[in-house]
mmCIF file of C-alpha atoms and ligand atoms in Angstrom:
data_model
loop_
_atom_site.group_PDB
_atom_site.id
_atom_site.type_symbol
_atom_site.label_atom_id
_atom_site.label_comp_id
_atom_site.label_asym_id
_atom_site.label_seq_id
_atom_site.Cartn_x
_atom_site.Cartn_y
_atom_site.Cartn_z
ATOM 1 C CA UNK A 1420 -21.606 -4.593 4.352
ATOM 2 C CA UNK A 1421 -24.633 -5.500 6.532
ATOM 3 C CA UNK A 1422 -24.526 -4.101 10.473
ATOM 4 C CA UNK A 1423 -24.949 -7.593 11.291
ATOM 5 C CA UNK A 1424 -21.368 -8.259 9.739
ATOM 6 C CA UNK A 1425 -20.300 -4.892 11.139
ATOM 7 C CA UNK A 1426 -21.009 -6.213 14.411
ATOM 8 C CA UNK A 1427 -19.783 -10.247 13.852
ATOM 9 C CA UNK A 1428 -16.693 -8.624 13.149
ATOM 10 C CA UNK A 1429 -16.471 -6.193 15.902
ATOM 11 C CA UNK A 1430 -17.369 -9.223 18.279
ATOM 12 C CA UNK A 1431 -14.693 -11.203 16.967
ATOM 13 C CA UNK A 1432 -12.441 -8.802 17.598
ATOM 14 C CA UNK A 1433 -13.242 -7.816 20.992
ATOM 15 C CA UNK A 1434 -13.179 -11.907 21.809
ATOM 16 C CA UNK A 1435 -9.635 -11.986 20.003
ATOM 17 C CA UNK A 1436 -8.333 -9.011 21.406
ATOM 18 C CA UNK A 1437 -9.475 -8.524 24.659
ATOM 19 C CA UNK A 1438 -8.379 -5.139 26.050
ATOM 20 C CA UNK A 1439 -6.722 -4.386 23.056
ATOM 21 C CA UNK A 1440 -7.569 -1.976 20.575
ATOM 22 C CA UNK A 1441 -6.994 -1.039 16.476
ATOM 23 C CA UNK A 1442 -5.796 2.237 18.119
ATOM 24 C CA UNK A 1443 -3.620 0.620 20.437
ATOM 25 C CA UNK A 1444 -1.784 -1.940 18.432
ATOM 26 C CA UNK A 1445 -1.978 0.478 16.084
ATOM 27 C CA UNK A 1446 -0.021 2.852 17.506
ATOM 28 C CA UNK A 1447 2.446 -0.061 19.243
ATOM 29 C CA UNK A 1448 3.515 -0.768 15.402
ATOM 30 C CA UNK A 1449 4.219 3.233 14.699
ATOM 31 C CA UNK A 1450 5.797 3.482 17.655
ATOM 32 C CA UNK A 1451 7.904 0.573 16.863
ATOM 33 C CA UNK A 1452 8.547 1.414 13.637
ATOM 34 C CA UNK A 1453 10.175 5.136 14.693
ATOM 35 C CA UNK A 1454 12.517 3.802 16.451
ATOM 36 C CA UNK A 1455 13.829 2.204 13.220
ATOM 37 C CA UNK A 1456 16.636 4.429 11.551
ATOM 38 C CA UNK A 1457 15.351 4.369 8.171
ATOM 39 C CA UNK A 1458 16.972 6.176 5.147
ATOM 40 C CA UNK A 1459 17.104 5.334 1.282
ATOM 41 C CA UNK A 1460 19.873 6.401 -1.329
ATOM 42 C CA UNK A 1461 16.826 7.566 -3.784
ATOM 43 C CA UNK A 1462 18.690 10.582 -6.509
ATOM 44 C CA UNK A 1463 16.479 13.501 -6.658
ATOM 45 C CA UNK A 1464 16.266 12.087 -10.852
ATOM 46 C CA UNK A 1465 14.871 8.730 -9.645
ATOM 47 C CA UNK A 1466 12.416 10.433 -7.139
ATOM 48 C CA UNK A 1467 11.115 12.658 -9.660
ATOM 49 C CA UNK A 1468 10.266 10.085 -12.102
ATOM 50 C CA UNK A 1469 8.731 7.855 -9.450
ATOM 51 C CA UNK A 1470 6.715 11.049 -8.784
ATOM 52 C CA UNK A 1471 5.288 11.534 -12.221
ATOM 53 C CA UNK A 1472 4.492 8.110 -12.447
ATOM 54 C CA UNK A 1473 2.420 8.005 -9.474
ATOM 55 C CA UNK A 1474 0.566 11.700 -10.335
ATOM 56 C CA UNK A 1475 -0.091 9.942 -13.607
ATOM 57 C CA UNK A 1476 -1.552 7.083 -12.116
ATOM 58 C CA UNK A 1477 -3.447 9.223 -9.699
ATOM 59 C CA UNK A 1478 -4.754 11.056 -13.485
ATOM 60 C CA UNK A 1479 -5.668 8.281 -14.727
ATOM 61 C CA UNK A 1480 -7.533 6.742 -11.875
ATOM 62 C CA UNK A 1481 -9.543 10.339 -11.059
ATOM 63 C CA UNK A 1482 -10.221 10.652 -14.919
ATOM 64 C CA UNK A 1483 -11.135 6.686 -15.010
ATOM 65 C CA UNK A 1484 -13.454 6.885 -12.633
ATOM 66 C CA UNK A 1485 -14.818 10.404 -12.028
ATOM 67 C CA UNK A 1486 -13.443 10.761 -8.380
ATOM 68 C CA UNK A 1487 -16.353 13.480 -6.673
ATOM 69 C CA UNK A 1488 -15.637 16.189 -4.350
ATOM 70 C CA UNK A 1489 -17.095 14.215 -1.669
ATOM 71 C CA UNK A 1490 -14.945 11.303 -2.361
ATOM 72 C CA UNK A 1491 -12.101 13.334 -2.536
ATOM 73 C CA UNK A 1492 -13.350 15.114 1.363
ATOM 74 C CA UNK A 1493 -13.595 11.449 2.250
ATOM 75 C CA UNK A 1494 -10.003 10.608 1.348
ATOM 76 C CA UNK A 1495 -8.410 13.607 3.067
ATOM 77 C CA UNK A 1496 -10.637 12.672 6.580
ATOM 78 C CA UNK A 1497 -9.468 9.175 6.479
ATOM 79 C CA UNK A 1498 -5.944 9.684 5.621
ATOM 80 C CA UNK A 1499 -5.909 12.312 8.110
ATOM 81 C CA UNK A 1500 -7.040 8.826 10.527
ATOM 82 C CA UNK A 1501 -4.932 6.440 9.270
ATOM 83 C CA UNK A 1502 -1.936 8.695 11.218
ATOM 84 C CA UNK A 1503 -3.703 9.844 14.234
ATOM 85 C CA UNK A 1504 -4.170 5.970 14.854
ATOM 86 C CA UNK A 1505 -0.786 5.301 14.215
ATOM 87 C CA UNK A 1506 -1.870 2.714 11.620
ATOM 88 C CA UNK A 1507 0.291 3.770 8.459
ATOM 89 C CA UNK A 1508 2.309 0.197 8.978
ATOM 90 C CA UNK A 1509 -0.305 -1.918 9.040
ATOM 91 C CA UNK A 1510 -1.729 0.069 6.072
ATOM 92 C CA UNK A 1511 0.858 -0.568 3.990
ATOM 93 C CA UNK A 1512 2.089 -3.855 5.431
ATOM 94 C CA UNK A 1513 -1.343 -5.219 4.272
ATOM 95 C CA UNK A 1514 -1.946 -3.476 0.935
ATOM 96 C CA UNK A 1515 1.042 -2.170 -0.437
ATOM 97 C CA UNK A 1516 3.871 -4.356 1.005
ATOM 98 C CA UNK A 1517 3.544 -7.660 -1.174
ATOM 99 C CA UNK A 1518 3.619 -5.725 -4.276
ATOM 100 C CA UNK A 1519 7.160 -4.119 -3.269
ATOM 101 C CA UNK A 1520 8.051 -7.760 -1.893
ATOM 102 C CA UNK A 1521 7.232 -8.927 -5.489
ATOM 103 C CA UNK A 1522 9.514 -6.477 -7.421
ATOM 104 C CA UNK A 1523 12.435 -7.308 -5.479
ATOM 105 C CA UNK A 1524 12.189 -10.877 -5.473
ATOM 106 C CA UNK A 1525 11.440 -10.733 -9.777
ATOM 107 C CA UNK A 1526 14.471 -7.650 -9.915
ATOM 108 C CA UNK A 1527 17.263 -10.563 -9.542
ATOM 109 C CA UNK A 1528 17.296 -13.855 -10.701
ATOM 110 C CA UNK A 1529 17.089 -15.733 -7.428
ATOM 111 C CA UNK A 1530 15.850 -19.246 -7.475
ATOM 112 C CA UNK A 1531 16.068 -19.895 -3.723
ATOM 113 C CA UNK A 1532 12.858 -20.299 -0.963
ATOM 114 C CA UNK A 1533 10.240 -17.374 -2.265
ATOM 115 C CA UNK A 1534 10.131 -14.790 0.270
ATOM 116 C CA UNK A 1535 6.431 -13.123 1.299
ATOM 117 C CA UNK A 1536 5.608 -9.707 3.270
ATOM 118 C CA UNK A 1537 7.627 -9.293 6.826
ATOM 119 C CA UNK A 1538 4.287 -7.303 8.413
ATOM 120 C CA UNK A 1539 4.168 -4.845 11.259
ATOM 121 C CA UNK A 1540 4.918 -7.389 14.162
ATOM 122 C CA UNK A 1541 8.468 -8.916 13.547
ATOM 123 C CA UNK A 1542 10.655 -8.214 16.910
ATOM 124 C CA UNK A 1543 14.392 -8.467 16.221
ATOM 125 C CA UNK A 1544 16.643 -10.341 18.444
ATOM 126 C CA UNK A 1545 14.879 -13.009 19.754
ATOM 127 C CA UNK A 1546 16.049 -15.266 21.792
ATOM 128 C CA UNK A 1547 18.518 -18.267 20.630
ATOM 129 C CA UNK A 1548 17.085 -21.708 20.474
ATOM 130 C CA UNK A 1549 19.095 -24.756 19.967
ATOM 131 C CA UNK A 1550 17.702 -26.671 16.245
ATOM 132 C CA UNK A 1551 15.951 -28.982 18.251
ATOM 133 C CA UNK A 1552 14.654 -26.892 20.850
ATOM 134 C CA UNK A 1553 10.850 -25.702 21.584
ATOM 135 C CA UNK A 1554 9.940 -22.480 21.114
ATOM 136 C CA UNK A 1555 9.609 -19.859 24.272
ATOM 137 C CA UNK A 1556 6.049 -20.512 25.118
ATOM 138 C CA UNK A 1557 3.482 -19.854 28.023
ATOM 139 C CA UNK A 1558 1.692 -22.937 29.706
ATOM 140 C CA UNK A 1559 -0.713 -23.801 28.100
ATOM 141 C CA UNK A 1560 -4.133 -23.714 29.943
ATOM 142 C CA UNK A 1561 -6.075 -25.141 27.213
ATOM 143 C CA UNK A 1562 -6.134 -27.314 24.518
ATOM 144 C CA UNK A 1563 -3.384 -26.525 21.604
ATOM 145 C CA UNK A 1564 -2.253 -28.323 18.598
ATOM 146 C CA UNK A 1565 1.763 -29.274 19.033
ATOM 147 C CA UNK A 1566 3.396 -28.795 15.603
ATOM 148 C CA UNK A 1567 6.574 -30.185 15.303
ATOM 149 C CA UNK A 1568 8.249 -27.807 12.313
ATOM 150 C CA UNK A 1569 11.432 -29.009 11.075
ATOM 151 C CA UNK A 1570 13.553 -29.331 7.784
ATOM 152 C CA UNK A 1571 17.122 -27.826 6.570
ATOM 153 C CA UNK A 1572 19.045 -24.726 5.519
ATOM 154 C CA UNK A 1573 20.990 -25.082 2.496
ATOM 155 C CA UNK A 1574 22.598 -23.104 -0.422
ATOM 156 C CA UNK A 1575 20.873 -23.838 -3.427
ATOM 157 C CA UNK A 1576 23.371 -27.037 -4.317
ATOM 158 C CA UNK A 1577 21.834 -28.651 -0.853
ATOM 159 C CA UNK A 1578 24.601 -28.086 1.613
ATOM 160 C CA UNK A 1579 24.615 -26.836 4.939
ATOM 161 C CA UNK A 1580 25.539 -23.336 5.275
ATOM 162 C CA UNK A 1581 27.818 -22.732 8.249
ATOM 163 C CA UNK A 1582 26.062 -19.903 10.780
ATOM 164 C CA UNK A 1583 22.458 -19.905 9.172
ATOM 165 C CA UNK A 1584 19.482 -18.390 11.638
ATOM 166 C CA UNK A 1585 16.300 -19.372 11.559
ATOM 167 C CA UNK A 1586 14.237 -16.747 13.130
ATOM 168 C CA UNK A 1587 10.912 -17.451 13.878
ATOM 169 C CA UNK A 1588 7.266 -15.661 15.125
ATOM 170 C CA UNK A 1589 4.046 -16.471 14.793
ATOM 171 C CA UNK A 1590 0.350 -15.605 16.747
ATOM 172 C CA UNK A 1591 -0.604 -18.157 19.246
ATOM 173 C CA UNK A 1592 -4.042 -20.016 18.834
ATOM 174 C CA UNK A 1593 -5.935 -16.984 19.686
ATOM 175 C CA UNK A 1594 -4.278 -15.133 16.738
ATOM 176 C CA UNK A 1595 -2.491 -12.724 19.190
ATOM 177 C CA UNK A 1596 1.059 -11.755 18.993
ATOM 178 C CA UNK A 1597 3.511 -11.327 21.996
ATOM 179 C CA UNK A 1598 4.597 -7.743 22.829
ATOM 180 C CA UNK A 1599 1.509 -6.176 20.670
ATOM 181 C CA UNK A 1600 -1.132 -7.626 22.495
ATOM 182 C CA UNK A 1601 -1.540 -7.658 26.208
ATOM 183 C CA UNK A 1602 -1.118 -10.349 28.989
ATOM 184 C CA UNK A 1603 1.241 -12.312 26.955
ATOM 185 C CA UNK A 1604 4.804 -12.958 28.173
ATOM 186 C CA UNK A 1605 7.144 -10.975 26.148
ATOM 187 C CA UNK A 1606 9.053 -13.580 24.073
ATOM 188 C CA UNK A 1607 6.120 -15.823 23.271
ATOM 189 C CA UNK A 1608 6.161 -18.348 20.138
ATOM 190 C CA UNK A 1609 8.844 -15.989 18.906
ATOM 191 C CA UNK A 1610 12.743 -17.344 18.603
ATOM 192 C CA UNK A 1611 16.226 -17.490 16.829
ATOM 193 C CA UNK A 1612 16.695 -21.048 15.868
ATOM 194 C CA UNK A 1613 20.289 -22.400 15.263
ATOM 195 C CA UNK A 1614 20.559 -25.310 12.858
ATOM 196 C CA UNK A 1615 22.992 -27.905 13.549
ATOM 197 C CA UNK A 1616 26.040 -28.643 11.343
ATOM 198 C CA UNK A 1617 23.781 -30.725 8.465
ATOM 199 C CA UNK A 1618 21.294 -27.722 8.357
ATOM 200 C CA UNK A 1619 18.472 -29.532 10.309
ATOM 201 C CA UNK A 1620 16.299 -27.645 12.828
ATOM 202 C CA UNK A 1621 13.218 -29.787 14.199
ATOM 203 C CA UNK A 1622 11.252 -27.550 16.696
ATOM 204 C CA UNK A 1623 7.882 -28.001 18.562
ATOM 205 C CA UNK A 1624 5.929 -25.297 18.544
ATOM 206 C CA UNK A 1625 2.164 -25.043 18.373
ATOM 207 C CA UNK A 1626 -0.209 -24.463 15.273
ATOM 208 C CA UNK A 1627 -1.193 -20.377 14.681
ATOM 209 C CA UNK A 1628 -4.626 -19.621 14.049
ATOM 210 C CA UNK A 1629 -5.988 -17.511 11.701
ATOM 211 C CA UNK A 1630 -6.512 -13.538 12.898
ATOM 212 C CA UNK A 1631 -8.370 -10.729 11.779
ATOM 213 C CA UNK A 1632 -6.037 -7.517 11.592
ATOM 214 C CA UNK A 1633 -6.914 -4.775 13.608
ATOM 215 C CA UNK A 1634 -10.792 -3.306 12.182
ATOM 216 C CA UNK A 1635 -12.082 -1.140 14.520
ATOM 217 C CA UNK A 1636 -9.964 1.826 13.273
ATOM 218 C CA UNK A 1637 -8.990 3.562 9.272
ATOM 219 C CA UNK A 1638 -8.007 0.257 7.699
ATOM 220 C CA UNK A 1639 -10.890 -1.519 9.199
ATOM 221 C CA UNK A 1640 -13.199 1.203 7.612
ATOM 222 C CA UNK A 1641 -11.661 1.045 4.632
ATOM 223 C CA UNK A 1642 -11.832 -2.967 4.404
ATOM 224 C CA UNK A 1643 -15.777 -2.208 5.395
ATOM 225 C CA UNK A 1644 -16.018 0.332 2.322
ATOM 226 C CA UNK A 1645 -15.779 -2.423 -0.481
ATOM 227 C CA UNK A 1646 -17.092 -4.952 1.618
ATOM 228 C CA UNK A 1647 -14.342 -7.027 2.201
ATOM 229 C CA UNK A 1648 -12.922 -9.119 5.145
ATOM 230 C CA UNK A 1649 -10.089 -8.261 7.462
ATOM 231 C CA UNK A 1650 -8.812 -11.873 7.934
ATOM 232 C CA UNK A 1651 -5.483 -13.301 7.561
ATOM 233 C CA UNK A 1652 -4.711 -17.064 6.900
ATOM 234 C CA UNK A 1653 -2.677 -18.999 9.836
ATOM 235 C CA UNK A 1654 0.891 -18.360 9.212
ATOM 236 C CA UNK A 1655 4.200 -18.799 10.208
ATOM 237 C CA UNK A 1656 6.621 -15.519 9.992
ATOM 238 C CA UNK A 1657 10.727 -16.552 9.006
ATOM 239 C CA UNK A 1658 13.773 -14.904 8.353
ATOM 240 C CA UNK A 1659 16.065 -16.978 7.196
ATOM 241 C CA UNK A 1660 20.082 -16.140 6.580
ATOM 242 C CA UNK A 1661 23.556 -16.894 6.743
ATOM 243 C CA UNK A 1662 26.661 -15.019 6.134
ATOM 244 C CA UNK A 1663 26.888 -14.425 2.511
ATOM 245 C CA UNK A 1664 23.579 -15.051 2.098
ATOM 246 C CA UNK A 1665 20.487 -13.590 0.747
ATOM 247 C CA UNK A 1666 18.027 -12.949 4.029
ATOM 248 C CA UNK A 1667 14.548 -14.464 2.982
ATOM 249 C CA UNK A 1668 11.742 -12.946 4.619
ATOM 250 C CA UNK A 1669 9.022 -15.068 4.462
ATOM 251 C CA UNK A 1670 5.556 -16.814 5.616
ATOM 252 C CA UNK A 1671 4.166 -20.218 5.546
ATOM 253 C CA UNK A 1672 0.634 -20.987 5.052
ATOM 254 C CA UNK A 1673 -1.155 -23.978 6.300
ATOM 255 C CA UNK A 1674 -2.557 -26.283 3.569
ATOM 256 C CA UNK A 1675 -6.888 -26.189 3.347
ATOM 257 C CA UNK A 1676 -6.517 -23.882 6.028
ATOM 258 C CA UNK A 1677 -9.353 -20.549 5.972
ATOM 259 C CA UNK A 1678 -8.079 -17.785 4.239
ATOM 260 C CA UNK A 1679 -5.923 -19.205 2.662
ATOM 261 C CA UNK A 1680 -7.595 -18.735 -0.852
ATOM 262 C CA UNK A 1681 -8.897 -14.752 0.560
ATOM 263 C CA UNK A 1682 -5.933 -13.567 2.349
ATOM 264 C CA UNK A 1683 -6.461 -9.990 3.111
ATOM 265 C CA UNK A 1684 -3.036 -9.138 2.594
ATOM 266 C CA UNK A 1685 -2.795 -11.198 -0.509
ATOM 267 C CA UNK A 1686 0.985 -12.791 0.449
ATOM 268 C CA UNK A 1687 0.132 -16.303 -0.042
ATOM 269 C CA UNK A 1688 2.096 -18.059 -2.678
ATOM 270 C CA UNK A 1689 1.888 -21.683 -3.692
ATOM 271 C CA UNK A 1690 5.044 -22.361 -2.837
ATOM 272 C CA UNK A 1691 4.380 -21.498 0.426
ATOM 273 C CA UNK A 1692 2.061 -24.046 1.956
ATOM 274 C CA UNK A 1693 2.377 -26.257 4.386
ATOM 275 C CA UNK A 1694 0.616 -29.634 4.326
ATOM 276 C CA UNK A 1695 1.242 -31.219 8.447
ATOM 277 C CA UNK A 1696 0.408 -34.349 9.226
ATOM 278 C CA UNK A 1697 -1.231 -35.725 12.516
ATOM 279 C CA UNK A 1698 1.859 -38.191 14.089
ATOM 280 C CA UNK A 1699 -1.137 -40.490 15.810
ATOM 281 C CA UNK A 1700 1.633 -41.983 18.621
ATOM 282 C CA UNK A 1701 2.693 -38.493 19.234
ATOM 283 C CA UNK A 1702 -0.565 -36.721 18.747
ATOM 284 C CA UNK A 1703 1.850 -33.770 17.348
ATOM 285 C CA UNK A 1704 1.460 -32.243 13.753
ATOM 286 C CA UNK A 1705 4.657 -32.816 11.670
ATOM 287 C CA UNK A 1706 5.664 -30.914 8.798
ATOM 288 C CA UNK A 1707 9.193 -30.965 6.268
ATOM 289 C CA UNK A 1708 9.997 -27.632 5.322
ATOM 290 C CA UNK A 1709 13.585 -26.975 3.471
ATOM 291 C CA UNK A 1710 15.034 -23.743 3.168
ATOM 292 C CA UNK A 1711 17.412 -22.835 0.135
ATOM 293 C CA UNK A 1712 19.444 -19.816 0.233
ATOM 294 C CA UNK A 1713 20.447 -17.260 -2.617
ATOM 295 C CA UNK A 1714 23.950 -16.182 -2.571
ATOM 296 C CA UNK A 1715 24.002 -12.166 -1.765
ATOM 297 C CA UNK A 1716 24.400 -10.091 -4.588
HETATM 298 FE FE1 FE2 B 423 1.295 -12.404 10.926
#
């Protein structure tokens, strides 16, 4: 990479993030994340195979490619980074995430809405929004796109599944996120929504723009070291559910849209894109998206 793209980036992140720092959101997501419990039911068998599969593929990759000493120096330094900046979840979230998405979508034979990665900044318990309600958002001091997002819930047969959610976040039009980047009021563009008894939810919210993750820390220098670009593709974030249900985690992408072909975080599916239209007496954005639920296992 050039300096000059060094330092386009590092402007565009200072412009995007104000105050805020890789170091700082960084550590909000670890934080965050630690308060989680977390625990998995992994048989010391099943851990030991996992084990020798991943020293093999280490093998294979330090054989493959003749990993030097210096690399090797490299890789200890900037993992050693990667935790004193707290930025282990957004590590993984972006590079390692959609692959584990993947293999537990394809492990059972759903055939509902495709779920993508959940990312580092998903708050739980949002507040409740009626189906045709706006989303929490501040006023708006300068010129937004509305979107009005609606569609249904169903099982996969259609029907409206009594006591679905709808929960919803997404950046604003600078590509921030409420409660991980500063000045923005806590529950910002980020909401449970309840359908009605058909399934339908119709809210207005505004359109996301595309963001850079955080680059001026590890995963930034690592994006730097092959050259590539930190951005991510404007996005809606969902979890969707109901009793009995399978919860789909999931994004939507925004048809033409930048980064959509390049995501960083390569969680962009097909089935996943939006296409809104401009409602010319409303001015507003409109876009049909339908939700179909798995049954839980
Ligand atoms: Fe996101």
């Amino acid at each position: 990479m050039t300096e000059t793209t060094t330092e386009a980036y590092n402007t565009g992140l200072a412009a995007q993030e104000g105050e805020a720092t890789a170091k700082g959101s960084g550590n909000a997501a670890t934080d965050r994340f630690k308060t989680a419990q977390v625990s998995a039911d992994t048989t010391p068998e099943r851990a030991r195979a996992i084990y020798d599969d991943l020293f093999a593929a280490f093998r294979d990759i330090i054989n493959k490619h003749q990993i030097t000493y210096e690399e090797y120096n490299v890789l200890k330094s900037w993992l050693i980074s990667v935790g004193e900046y707290g930025e282990w979840p957004l590590w993984l979230d972006v590079f390692v995430e959609h692959d584990i998405e993947e293999a537990n979508y394809n492990r059972h034979e759903y055939s509902g809405t495709k779920g993508s990665i959940e990312g580092p900044y998903y708050i739980p318990n949002s507040p409740k929004i009626a189906w045709d309600a706006e989303m929490p958002m501040r006023d708006q001091d300068r010129e937004v796109t509305p979107l009005i997002f609606q569609g249904r819930v169903t099982d996969l047969e259609g029907n409206a599944i009594e006591g679905a959610t709808v929960e919803l976040w997404h950046a604003d039009d600078d590509g921030l996120y409420s409660q991980f980047a500063p000045g923005i009021p806590e529950w910002n563009l980020r909401a449970t929504i309840v359908p009605n008894e058909n399934g339908e939810y119709a809210v207005k919210t505004i359109q996301p723009e595309p963001y850079q993750i955080p680059s001026d820390g590890p995963t930034g220098w690592f994006i730097k070291s092959y050259d590539g670009h930190p951005w991510r593709p404007a996005h809606l974030h969902l979890k969707v559910t109901a009793p009995g249900y399978r919860l789909i985690t999931t994004q939507l992408y925004f048809k033409g849209g930048e980064w959509v072909e390049t995501d960083v975080a390569t969680a962009v599916k097909p089935e996943l894109i939006l296409d809104p239209k401009k409602n010319e007496e409303t001015g507003n954005n409109e876009v049909v998206y339908d939700f179909k639920l798995d049954k839980e296992d």
